[in-house]
Tab-separated table of C-alpha atoms in Angstrom:
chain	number	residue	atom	x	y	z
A	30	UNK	CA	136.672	205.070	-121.399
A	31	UNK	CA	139.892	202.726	-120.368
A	32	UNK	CA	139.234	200.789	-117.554
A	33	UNK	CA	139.953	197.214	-116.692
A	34	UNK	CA	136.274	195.794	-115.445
A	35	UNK	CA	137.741	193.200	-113.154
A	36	UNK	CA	140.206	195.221	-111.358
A	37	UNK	CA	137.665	198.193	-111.532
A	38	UNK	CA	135.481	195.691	-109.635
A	39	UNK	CA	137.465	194.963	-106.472
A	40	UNK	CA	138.246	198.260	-106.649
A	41	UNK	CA	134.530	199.069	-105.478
A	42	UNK	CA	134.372	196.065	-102.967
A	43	UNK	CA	137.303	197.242	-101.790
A	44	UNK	CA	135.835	200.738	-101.296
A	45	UNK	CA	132.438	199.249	-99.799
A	46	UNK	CA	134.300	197.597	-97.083
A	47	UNK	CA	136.804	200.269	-96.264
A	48	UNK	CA	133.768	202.446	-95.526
A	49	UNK	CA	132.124	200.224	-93.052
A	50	UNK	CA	135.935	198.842	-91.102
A	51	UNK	CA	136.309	199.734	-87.700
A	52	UNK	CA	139.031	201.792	-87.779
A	53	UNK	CA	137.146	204.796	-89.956
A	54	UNK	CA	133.881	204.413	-88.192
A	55	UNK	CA	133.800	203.698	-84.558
A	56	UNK	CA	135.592	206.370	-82.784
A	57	UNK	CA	133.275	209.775	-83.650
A	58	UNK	CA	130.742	207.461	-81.669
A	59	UNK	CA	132.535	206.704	-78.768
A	60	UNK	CA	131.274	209.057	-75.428
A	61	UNK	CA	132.842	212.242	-75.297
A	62	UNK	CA	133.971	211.497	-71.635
A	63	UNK	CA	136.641	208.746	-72.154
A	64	UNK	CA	137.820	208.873	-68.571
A	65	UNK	CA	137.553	206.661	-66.102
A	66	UNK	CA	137.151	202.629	-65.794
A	67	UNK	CA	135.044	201.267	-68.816
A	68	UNK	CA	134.749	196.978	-69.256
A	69	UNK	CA	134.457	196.269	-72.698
A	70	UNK	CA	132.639	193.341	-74.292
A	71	UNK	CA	132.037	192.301	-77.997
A	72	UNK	CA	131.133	189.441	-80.272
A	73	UNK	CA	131.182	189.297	-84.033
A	74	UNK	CA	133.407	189.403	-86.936
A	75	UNK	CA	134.376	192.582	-86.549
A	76	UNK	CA	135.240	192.787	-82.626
A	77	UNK	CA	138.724	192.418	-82.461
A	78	UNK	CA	139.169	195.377	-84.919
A	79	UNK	CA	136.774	197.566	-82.836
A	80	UNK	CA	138.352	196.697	-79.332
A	81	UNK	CA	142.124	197.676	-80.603
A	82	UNK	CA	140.022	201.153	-81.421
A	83	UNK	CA	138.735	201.654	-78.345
A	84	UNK	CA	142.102	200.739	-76.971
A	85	UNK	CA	143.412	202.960	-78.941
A	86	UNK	CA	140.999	206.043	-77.808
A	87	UNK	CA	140.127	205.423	-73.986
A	88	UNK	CA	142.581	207.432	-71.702
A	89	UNK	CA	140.793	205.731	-68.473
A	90	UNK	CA	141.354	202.001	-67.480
A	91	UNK	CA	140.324	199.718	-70.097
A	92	UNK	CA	139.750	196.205	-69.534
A	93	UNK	CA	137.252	193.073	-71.093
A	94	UNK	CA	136.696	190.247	-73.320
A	95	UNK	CA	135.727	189.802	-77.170
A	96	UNK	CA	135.179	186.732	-79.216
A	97	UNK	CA	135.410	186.929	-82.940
A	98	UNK	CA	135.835	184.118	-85.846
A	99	UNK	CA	138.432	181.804	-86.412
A	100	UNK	CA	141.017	184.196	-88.340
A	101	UNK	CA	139.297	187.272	-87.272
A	102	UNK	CA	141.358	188.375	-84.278
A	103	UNK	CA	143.802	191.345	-83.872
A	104	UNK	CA	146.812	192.359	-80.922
A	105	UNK	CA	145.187	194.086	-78.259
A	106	UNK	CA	146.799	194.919	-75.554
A	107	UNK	CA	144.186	195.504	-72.627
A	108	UNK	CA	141.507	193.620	-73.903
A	109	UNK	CA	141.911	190.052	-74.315
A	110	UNK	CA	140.581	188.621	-78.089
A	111	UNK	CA	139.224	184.748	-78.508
A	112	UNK	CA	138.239	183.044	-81.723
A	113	UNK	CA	135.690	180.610	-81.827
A	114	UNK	CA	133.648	178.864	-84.489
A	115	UNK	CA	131.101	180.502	-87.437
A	116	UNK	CA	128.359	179.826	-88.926
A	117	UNK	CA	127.855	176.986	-86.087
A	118	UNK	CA	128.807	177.682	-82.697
A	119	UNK	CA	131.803	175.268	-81.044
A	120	UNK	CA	133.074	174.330	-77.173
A	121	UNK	CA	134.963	178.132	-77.741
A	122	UNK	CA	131.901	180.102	-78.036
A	123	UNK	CA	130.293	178.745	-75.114
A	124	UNK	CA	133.106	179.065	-73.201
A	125	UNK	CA	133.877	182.948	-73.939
A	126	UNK	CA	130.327	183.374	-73.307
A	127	UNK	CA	129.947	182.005	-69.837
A	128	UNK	CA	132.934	183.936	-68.992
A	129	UNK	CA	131.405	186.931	-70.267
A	130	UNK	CA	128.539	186.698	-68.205
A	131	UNK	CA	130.505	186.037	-65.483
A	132	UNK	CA	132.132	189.702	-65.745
A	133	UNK	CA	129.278	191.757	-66.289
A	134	UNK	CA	127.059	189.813	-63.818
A	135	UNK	CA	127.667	191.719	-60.154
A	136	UNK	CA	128.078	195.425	-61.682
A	137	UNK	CA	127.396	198.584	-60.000
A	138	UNK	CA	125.427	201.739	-60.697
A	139	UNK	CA	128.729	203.773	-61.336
A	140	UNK	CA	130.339	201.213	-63.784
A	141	UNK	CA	130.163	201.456	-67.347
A	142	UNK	CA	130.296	198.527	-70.243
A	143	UNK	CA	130.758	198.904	-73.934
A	144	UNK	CA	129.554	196.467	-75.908
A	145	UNK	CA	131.393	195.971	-79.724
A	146	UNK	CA	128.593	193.949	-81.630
A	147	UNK	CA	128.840	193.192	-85.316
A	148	UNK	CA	127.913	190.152	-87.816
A	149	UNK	CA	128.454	186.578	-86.569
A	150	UNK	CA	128.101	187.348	-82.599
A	151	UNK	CA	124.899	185.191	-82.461
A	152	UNK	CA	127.299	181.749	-83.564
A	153	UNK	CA	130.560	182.932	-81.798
A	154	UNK	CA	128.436	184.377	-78.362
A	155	UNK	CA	126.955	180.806	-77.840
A	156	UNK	CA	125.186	179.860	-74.476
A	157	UNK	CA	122.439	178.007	-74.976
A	158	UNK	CA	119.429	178.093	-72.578
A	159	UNK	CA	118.583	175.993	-69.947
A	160	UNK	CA	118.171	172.577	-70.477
A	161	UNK	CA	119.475	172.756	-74.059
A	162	UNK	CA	122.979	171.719	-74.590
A	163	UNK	CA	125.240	172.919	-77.039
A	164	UNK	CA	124.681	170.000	-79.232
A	165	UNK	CA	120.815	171.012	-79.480
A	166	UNK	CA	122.204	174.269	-80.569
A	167	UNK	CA	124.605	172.774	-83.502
A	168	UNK	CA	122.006	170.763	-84.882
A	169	UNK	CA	119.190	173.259	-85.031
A	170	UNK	CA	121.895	176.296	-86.554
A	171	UNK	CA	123.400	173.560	-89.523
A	172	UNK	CA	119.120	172.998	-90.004
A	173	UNK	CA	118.705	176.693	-90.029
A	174	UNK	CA	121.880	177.529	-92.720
A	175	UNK	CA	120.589	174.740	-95.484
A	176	UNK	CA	116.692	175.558	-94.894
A	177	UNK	CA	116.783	178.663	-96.819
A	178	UNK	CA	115.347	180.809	-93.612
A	179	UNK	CA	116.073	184.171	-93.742
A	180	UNK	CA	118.271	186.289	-91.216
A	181	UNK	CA	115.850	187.605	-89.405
A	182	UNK	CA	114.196	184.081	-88.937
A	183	UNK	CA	117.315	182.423	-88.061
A	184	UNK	CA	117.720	184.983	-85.470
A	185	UNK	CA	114.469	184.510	-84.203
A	186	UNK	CA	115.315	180.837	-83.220
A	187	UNK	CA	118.978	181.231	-81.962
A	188	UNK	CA	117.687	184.115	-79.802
A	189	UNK	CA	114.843	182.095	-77.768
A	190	UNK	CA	117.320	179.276	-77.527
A	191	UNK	CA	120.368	181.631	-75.738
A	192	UNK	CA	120.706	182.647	-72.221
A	193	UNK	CA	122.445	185.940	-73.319
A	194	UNK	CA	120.880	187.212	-76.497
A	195	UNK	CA	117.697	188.804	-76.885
A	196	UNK	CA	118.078	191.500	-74.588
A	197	UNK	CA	119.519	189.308	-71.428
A	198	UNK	CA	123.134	190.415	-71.816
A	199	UNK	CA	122.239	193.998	-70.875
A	200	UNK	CA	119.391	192.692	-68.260
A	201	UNK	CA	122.731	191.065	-66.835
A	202	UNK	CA	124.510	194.133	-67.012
A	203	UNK	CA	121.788	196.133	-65.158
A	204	UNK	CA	122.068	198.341	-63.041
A	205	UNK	CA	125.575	199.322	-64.688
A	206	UNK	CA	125.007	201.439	-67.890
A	207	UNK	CA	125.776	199.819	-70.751
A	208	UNK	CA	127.012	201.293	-74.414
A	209	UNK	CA	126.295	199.293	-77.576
A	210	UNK	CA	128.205	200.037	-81.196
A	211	UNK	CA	126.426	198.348	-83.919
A	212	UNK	CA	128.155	197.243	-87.546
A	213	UNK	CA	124.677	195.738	-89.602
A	214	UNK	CA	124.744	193.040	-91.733
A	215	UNK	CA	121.259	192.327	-91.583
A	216	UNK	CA	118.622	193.993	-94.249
A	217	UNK	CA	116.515	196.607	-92.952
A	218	UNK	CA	119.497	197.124	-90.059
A	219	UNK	CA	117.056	196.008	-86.855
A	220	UNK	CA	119.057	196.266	-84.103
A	221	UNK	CA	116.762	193.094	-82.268
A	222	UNK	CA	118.762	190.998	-85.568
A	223	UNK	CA	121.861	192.237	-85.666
A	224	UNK	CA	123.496	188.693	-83.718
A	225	UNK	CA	120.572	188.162	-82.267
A	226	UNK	CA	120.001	191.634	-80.610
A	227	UNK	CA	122.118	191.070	-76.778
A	228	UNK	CA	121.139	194.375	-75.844
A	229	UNK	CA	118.269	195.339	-76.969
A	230	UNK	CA	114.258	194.784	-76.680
A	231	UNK	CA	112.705	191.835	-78.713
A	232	UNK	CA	109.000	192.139	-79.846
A	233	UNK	CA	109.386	188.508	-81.306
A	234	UNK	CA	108.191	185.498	-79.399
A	235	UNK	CA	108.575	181.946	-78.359
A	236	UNK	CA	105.481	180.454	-80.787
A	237	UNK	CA	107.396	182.730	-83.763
A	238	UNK	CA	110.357	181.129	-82.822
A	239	UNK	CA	108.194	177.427	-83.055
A	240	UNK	CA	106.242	178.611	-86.236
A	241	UNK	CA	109.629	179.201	-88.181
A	242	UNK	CA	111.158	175.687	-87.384
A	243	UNK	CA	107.547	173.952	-87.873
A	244	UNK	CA	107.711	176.265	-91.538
A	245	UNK	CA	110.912	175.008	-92.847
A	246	UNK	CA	110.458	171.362	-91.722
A	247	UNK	CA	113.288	171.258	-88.962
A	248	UNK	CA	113.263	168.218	-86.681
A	249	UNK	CA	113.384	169.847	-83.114
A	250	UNK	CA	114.847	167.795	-80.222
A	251	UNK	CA	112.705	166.994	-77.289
A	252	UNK	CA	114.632	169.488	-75.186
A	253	UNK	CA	114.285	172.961	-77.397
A	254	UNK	CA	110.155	172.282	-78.524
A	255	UNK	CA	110.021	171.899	-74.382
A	256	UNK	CA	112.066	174.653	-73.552
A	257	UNK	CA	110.135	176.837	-76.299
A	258	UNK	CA	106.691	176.052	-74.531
A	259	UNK	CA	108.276	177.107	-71.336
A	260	UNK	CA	106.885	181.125	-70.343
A	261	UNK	CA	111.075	181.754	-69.180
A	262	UNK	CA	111.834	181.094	-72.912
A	263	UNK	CA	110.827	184.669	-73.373
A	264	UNK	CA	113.459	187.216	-74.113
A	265	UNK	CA	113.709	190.461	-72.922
A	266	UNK	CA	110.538	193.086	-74.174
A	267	UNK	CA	110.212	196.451	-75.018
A	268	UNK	CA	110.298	198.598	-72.279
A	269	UNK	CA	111.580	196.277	-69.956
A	270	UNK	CA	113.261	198.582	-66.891
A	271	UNK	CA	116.190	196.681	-66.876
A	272	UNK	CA	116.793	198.523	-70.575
A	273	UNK	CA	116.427	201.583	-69.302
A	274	UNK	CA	120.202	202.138	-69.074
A	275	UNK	CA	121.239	200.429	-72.160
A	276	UNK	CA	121.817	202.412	-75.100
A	277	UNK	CA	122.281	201.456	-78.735
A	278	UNK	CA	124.050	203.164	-81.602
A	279	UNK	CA	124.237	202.016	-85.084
A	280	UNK	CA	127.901	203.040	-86.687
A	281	UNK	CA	127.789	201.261	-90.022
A	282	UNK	CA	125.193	200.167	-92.525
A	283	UNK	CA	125.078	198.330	-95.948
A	284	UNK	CA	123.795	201.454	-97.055
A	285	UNK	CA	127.266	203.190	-96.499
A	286	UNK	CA	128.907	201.204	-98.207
A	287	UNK	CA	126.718	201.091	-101.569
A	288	UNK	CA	126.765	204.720	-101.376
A	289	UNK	CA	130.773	204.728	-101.187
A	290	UNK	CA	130.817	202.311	-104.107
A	291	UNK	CA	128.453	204.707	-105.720
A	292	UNK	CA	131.141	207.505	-105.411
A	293	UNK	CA	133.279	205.499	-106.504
A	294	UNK	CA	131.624	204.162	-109.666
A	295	UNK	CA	130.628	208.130	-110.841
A	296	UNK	CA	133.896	209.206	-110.236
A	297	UNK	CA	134.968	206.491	-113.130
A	298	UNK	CA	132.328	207.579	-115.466
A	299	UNK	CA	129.678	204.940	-114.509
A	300	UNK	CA	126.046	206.188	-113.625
A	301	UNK	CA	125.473	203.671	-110.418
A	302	UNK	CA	121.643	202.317	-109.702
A	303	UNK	CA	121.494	200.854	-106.185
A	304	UNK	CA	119.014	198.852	-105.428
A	305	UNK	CA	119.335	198.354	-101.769
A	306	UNK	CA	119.585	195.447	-99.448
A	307	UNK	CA	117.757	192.402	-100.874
A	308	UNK	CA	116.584	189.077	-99.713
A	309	UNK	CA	115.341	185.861	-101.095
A	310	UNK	CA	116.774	183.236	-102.566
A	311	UNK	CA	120.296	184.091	-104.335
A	312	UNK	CA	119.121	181.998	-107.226
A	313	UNK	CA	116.339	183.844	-107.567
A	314	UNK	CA	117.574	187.671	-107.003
A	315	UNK	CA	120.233	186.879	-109.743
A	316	UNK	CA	117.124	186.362	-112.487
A	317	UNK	CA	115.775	189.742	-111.390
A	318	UNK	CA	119.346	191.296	-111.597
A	319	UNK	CA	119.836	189.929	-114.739
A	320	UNK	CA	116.596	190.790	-116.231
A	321	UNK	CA	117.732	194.969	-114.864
A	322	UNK	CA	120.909	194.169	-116.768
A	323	UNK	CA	118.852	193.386	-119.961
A	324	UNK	CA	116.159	195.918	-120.256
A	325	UNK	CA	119.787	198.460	-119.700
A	326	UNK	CA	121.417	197.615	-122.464
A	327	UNK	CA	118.098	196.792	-124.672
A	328	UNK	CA	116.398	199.775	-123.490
A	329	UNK	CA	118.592	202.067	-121.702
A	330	UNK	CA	115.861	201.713	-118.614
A	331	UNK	CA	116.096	202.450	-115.794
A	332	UNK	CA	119.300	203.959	-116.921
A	333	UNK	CA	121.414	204.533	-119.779
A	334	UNK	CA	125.389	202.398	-120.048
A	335	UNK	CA	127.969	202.765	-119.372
A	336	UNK	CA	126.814	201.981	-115.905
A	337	UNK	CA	126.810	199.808	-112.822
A	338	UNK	CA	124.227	198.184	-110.901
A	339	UNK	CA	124.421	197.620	-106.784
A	340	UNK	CA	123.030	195.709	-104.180
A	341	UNK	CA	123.252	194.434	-101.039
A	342	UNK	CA	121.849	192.550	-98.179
A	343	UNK	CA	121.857	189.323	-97.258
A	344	UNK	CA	120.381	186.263	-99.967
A	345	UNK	CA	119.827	182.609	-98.818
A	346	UNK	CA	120.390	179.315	-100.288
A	347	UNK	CA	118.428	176.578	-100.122
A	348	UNK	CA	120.939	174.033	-100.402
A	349	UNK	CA	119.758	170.853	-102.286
A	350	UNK	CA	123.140	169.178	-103.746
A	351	UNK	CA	126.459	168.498	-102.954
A	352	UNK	CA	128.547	170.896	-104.224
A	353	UNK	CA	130.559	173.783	-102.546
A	354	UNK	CA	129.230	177.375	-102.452
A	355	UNK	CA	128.051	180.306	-100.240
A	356	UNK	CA	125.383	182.137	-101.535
A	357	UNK	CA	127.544	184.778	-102.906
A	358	UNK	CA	128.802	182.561	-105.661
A	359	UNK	CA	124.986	180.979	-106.078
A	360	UNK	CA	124.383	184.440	-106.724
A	361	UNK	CA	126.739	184.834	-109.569
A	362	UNK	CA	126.384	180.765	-111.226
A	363	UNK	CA	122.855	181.754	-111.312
A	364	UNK	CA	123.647	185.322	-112.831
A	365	UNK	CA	125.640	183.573	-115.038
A	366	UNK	CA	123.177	181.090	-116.162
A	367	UNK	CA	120.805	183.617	-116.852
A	368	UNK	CA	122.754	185.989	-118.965
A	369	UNK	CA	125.167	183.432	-121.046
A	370	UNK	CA	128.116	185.719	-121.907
A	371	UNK	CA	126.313	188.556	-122.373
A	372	UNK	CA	128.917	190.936	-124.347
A	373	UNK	CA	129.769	193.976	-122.056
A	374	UNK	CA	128.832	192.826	-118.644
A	375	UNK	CA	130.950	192.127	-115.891
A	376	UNK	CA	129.483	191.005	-112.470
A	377	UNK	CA	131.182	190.654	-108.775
A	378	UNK	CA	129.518	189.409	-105.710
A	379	UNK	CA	131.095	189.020	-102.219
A	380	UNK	CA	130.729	188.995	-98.799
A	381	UNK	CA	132.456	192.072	-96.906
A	382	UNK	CA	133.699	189.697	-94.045
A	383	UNK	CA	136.169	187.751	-96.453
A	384	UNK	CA	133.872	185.045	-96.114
A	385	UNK	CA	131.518	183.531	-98.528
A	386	UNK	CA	129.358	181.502	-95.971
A	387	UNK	CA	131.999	178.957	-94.695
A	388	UNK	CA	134.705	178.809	-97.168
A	389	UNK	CA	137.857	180.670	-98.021
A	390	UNK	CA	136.673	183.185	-100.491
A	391	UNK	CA	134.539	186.132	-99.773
A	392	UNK	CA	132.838	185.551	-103.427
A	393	UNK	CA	133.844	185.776	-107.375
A	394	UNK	CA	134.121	187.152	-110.728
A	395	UNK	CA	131.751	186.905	-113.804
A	396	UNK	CA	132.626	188.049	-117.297
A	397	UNK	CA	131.134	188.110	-120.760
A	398	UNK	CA	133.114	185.005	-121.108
A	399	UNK	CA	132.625	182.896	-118.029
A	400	UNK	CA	130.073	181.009	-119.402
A	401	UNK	CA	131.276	179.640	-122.657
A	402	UNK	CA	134.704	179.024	-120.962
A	403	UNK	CA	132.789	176.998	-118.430
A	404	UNK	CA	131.508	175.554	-121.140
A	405	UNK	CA	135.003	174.377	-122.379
A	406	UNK	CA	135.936	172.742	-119.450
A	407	UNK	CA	132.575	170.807	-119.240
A	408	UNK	CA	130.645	172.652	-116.700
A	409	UNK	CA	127.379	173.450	-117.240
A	410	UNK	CA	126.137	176.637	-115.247
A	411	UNK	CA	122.422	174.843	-114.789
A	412	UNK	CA	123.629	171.693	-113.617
A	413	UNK	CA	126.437	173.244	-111.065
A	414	UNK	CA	123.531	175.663	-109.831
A	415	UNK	CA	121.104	172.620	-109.313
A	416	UNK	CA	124.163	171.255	-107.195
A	417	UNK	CA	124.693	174.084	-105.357
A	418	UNK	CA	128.293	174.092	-106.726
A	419	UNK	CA	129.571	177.982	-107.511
A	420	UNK	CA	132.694	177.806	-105.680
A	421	UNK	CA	133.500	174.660	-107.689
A	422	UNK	CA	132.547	176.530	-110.850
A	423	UNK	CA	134.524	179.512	-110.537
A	424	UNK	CA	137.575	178.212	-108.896
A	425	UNK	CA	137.586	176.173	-112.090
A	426	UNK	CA	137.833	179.751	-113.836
A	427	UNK	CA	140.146	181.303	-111.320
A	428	UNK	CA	137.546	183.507	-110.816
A	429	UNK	CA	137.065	183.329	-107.136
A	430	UNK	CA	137.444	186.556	-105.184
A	431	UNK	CA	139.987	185.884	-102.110
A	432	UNK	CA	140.481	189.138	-99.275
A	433	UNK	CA	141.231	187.355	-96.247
A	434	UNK	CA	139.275	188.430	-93.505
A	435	UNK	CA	138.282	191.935	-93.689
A	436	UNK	CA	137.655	192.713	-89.485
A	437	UNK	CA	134.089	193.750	-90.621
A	438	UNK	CA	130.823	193.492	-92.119
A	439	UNK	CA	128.076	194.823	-93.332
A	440	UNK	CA	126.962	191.872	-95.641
A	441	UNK	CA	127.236	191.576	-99.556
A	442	UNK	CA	127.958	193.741	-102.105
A	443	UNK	CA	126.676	192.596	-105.605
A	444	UNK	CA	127.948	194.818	-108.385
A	445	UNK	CA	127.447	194.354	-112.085
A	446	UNK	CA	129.067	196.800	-115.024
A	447	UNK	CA	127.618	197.717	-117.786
A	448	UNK	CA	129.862	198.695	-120.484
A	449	UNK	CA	127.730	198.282	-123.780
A	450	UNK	CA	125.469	200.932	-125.298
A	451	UNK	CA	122.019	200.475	-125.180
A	452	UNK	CA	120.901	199.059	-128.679
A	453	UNK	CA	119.185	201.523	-131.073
C-alpha cells in the first residue's frame, strides 16, 4: 500500500470539512418558496459563508445582518457581514447585536427571518443582560475557557447572562416567522447549545447556570450572582407561544463529516473505527485513544491494521501553565506522550474552523518520530503537556496544521493511522 500518512491525513480533514461547508449543505434546506422579502440574520463562524448562499439562491428581496470571527467574513452583496471577537466577546459583538435586535424587533405576521447559526455565535452575538456590562461578560467567558467546563456548561452560563440567546432572539422576532439553519459543533448536536440556542426552547435554568460557576470555582461579580437570582434571568422554555413560529433545522453534524472521512479512509484501503463525538479532558481522551491504538496493533481488536481511528467532538483543557495551545494540540502532546514513537502510527487533530482555540493553527501532526525528535531539541512531551504548551511543541517540529479559516464548523476531527500489522 503506497501512501504518504501525512498528506493522506489532511487529505481526510480536508474531506471532513468540505462535507460540513456551507456551500454543499445549506441550500437543499432552504424553503421551497424563495419569493418574496426574507431579513436574514446569523452569528457564528460560519455565517458569512452561509449568507453569500442564500444570496446566492433567494430570487425575492434579500436584506440583513451577520457577524462572524475576525478573518471569517466573505463579499456579500445584499447582506452586510461584521467581524467581531472569539472565544471572548469585544465592543464589535455587542454592537452587531444591539443592531440586530433592533431589526427584528417591530416585525409583522407576514414577514419572514432566516436565521444562519453556526459555532462561535454565543462570543461574536454578545449582549449581555441587564445590569451586566460587557466587562462582567469578558471576565466570566476567559473563567469559563481555562476552567475546563464543558460546552454545554459554558453555554449554560453565557445563555442566562444574554439578552438575546436562549430562546429571546426568536421571542423578539415573534409574531414574524422565523427560519433557523443549524451547523453543530457541539457533542450530542442540542440545538439549546449550539451558540447558546437564540432560537430555540431552554429546559436549563438560572440555579444550573449558578451551580456550574460555584463547581469550577469562578469568582462571580456582584452584578451576574444578582442578576442570576433575579426570576427575569430565565430564558425562554419549552413551549413558550412565542416559539410557536420558530422553526429549527439542523444542516450539518460532526457525524457527517466522520462518516465522509470514513469514505474516504476505505476508499484508500484503511478499515476506519469512529468513535463519535467525545468529551473530557483532551489530556485524558488522548490516553484512551492511545490505549485503542495499542490493543490494534497488539491484538488486532477492535479491528485489524492497516486502519484508522476517528473522533470528534469537542475536548477541554484545563489550563494550568503557561504555554501556548488549544486543546487540539493538548490532544496530540498528550497522544504523543503516551505512545513514544510508536512505529507505524501517524496521528492528526484539528479544529474544522481553522482555529485551534485562539491561535493561528487549526491543530497538528504526530508521527512515529515526533517524540524522539522532540527529544533532540530538548523538549520533553510530559513537561510541555504539564505546561499546557502543544503549539510550542509542534511548531518546534513544523508539525502544526495551518488552513486558514475554513467558513465552518462542526468541531474536531481526531484521526490516527494505523499502518503496522498486528503482532503475531
Amino acid at each position: 500500500m503506497s501512501v504518504d500518512p501525512q498528506e493522506f491525513l489532511r487529505q481526510l480533514f480536508a474531506t471532513a470539512i468540505d462535507a460540513a461547508h456551507p456551500q454543499h449543505v445549506l441550500e437543499p434546506y432552504l424553503p421551497a418558496d424563495r419569493s418574496g422579502r426574507v431579513i436574514v440574520i446569523g452569528a457564528g463562524k460560519a455565517a458569512a459563508a452561509m449568507a453569500q448562499v442564500v444570496e446566492r439562491c433567494w430570487q425575492g428581496e434579500v436584506s440583513g445582518l451577520v457577524v462572524t470571527r475576525y478573518g471569517h467574513g466573505a463579499s456579500c452583496q445584499k447582506i452586510e457581514v461584521v467581524e467581531a471577537a472569539h472565544p471572548v466577546p469585544d465592543a464589535a459583538g455587542l454592537a452587531v447585536a444591539q443592531r440586530v435586535l433592533a431589526m427584528i424587533s417591530d416585525l409583522k405576521d407576514s414577514d419572514r427571518v432566516i436565521f444562519l447559526l453556526s459555532g462561535g455565535g454565543s462570543a461574536l452575538l454578545a449582549l449581555p443582560a441587564a445590569g451586566i456590562t460587557l466587562a462582567d461578560k469578558q471576565t466570566i467567558n476567559k473563567a469559563l475557557l481555562k476552567s475546563g467546563a464543558t460546552i454545554g456548561e459554558m453555554n449554560c452560563v453565557r445563555k442566562h447572562l444574554s439578552a438575546i440567546k436562549g430562546g429571546r432572539l426568536a421571542k423578539a422576532c415573534w409574531p414574524a416567522s422565523v427560519y433557523t439553519y443549524a451547523i453543530s459543533d457541539v457533542p450530542g448536536d442540542e440545538a439549546s447549545v449550539i451558540a447558546s440556542g437564540p432560537t430555540v426552547a431552554d429546559p436549563s435554568t438560572s440555579a444550573d447556570a449558578l451551580a456550574i460557576l460555584k463547581r469550577y470555582a469562578i469568582e462571580v461579580p456582584v452584578a451576574v450572582r444578582n442578576w442570576l437570582n433575579n426570576p427575569d434571568s430565565e430564558t425562554v422554555k419549552p413551549g413558550d407561544p412565542h416559539l410557536a413560529r420558530s422553526h429549527f433545522q439542523m444542516i450539518a453534524r460532526p457525524q457527517q463529516s466522520l462518516e465522509a472521512a470514513a469514505v474516504k479512509a476505505r476508499q484508500a484501503g484503511f478499515s476506519p473505527l469512529i468513535l463519535g463525538d467525545l468529551e473530557g479532558e483532551a489530556r485524558e481522551v488522548a490516553k484512551v485513544h492511545a490505549g485503542i491504538t495499542r490493543q490494534i496493533i497488539q491484538h488486532g481488536q477492535p479491528l485489524a491494521a492497516p486502519c484508522v481511528i476517528l473522533s470528534g467532538g469537542e475536548t477541554t483543557v484545563t489550563v494550568r501553565g503557561n504555554g501556548r495551545g488549544g486543546r487540539n494540540a493538548e490532544f496530540l502532546l498528550s497522544l504523543t506522550d503516551s505512545l513514544k514513537g510508536l512505529p507505524g502510527v501517524y496521528a492528526l487533530a484539528g479544529d474544522t474552523d481553522g482555529i485551534d482555540g485562539s491561535e493561528d493553527n487549526a491543530g497538528a501532526l504526530m508521527t512515529p518520530h515526533s517524540y524522539g525528535r522532540a527529544q533532540a531539541l530538548g523538549l520533553n512531551a510530559s513537561d510541555e503537556l504539564d505546561n499546557n504548551n502543544g503549539y510550542g511543541y509542534f511548531a518546534a517540529l513544523d508539525a502544526l496544521i495551518v488552513t486558514e479559516p475554513t467558513r465552518t464548523n462542526v468541531n474536531d476531527l481526531r484521526a490516527i493511522l494505523i499502518l503496522e500489522s498486528p503482532e503475531q
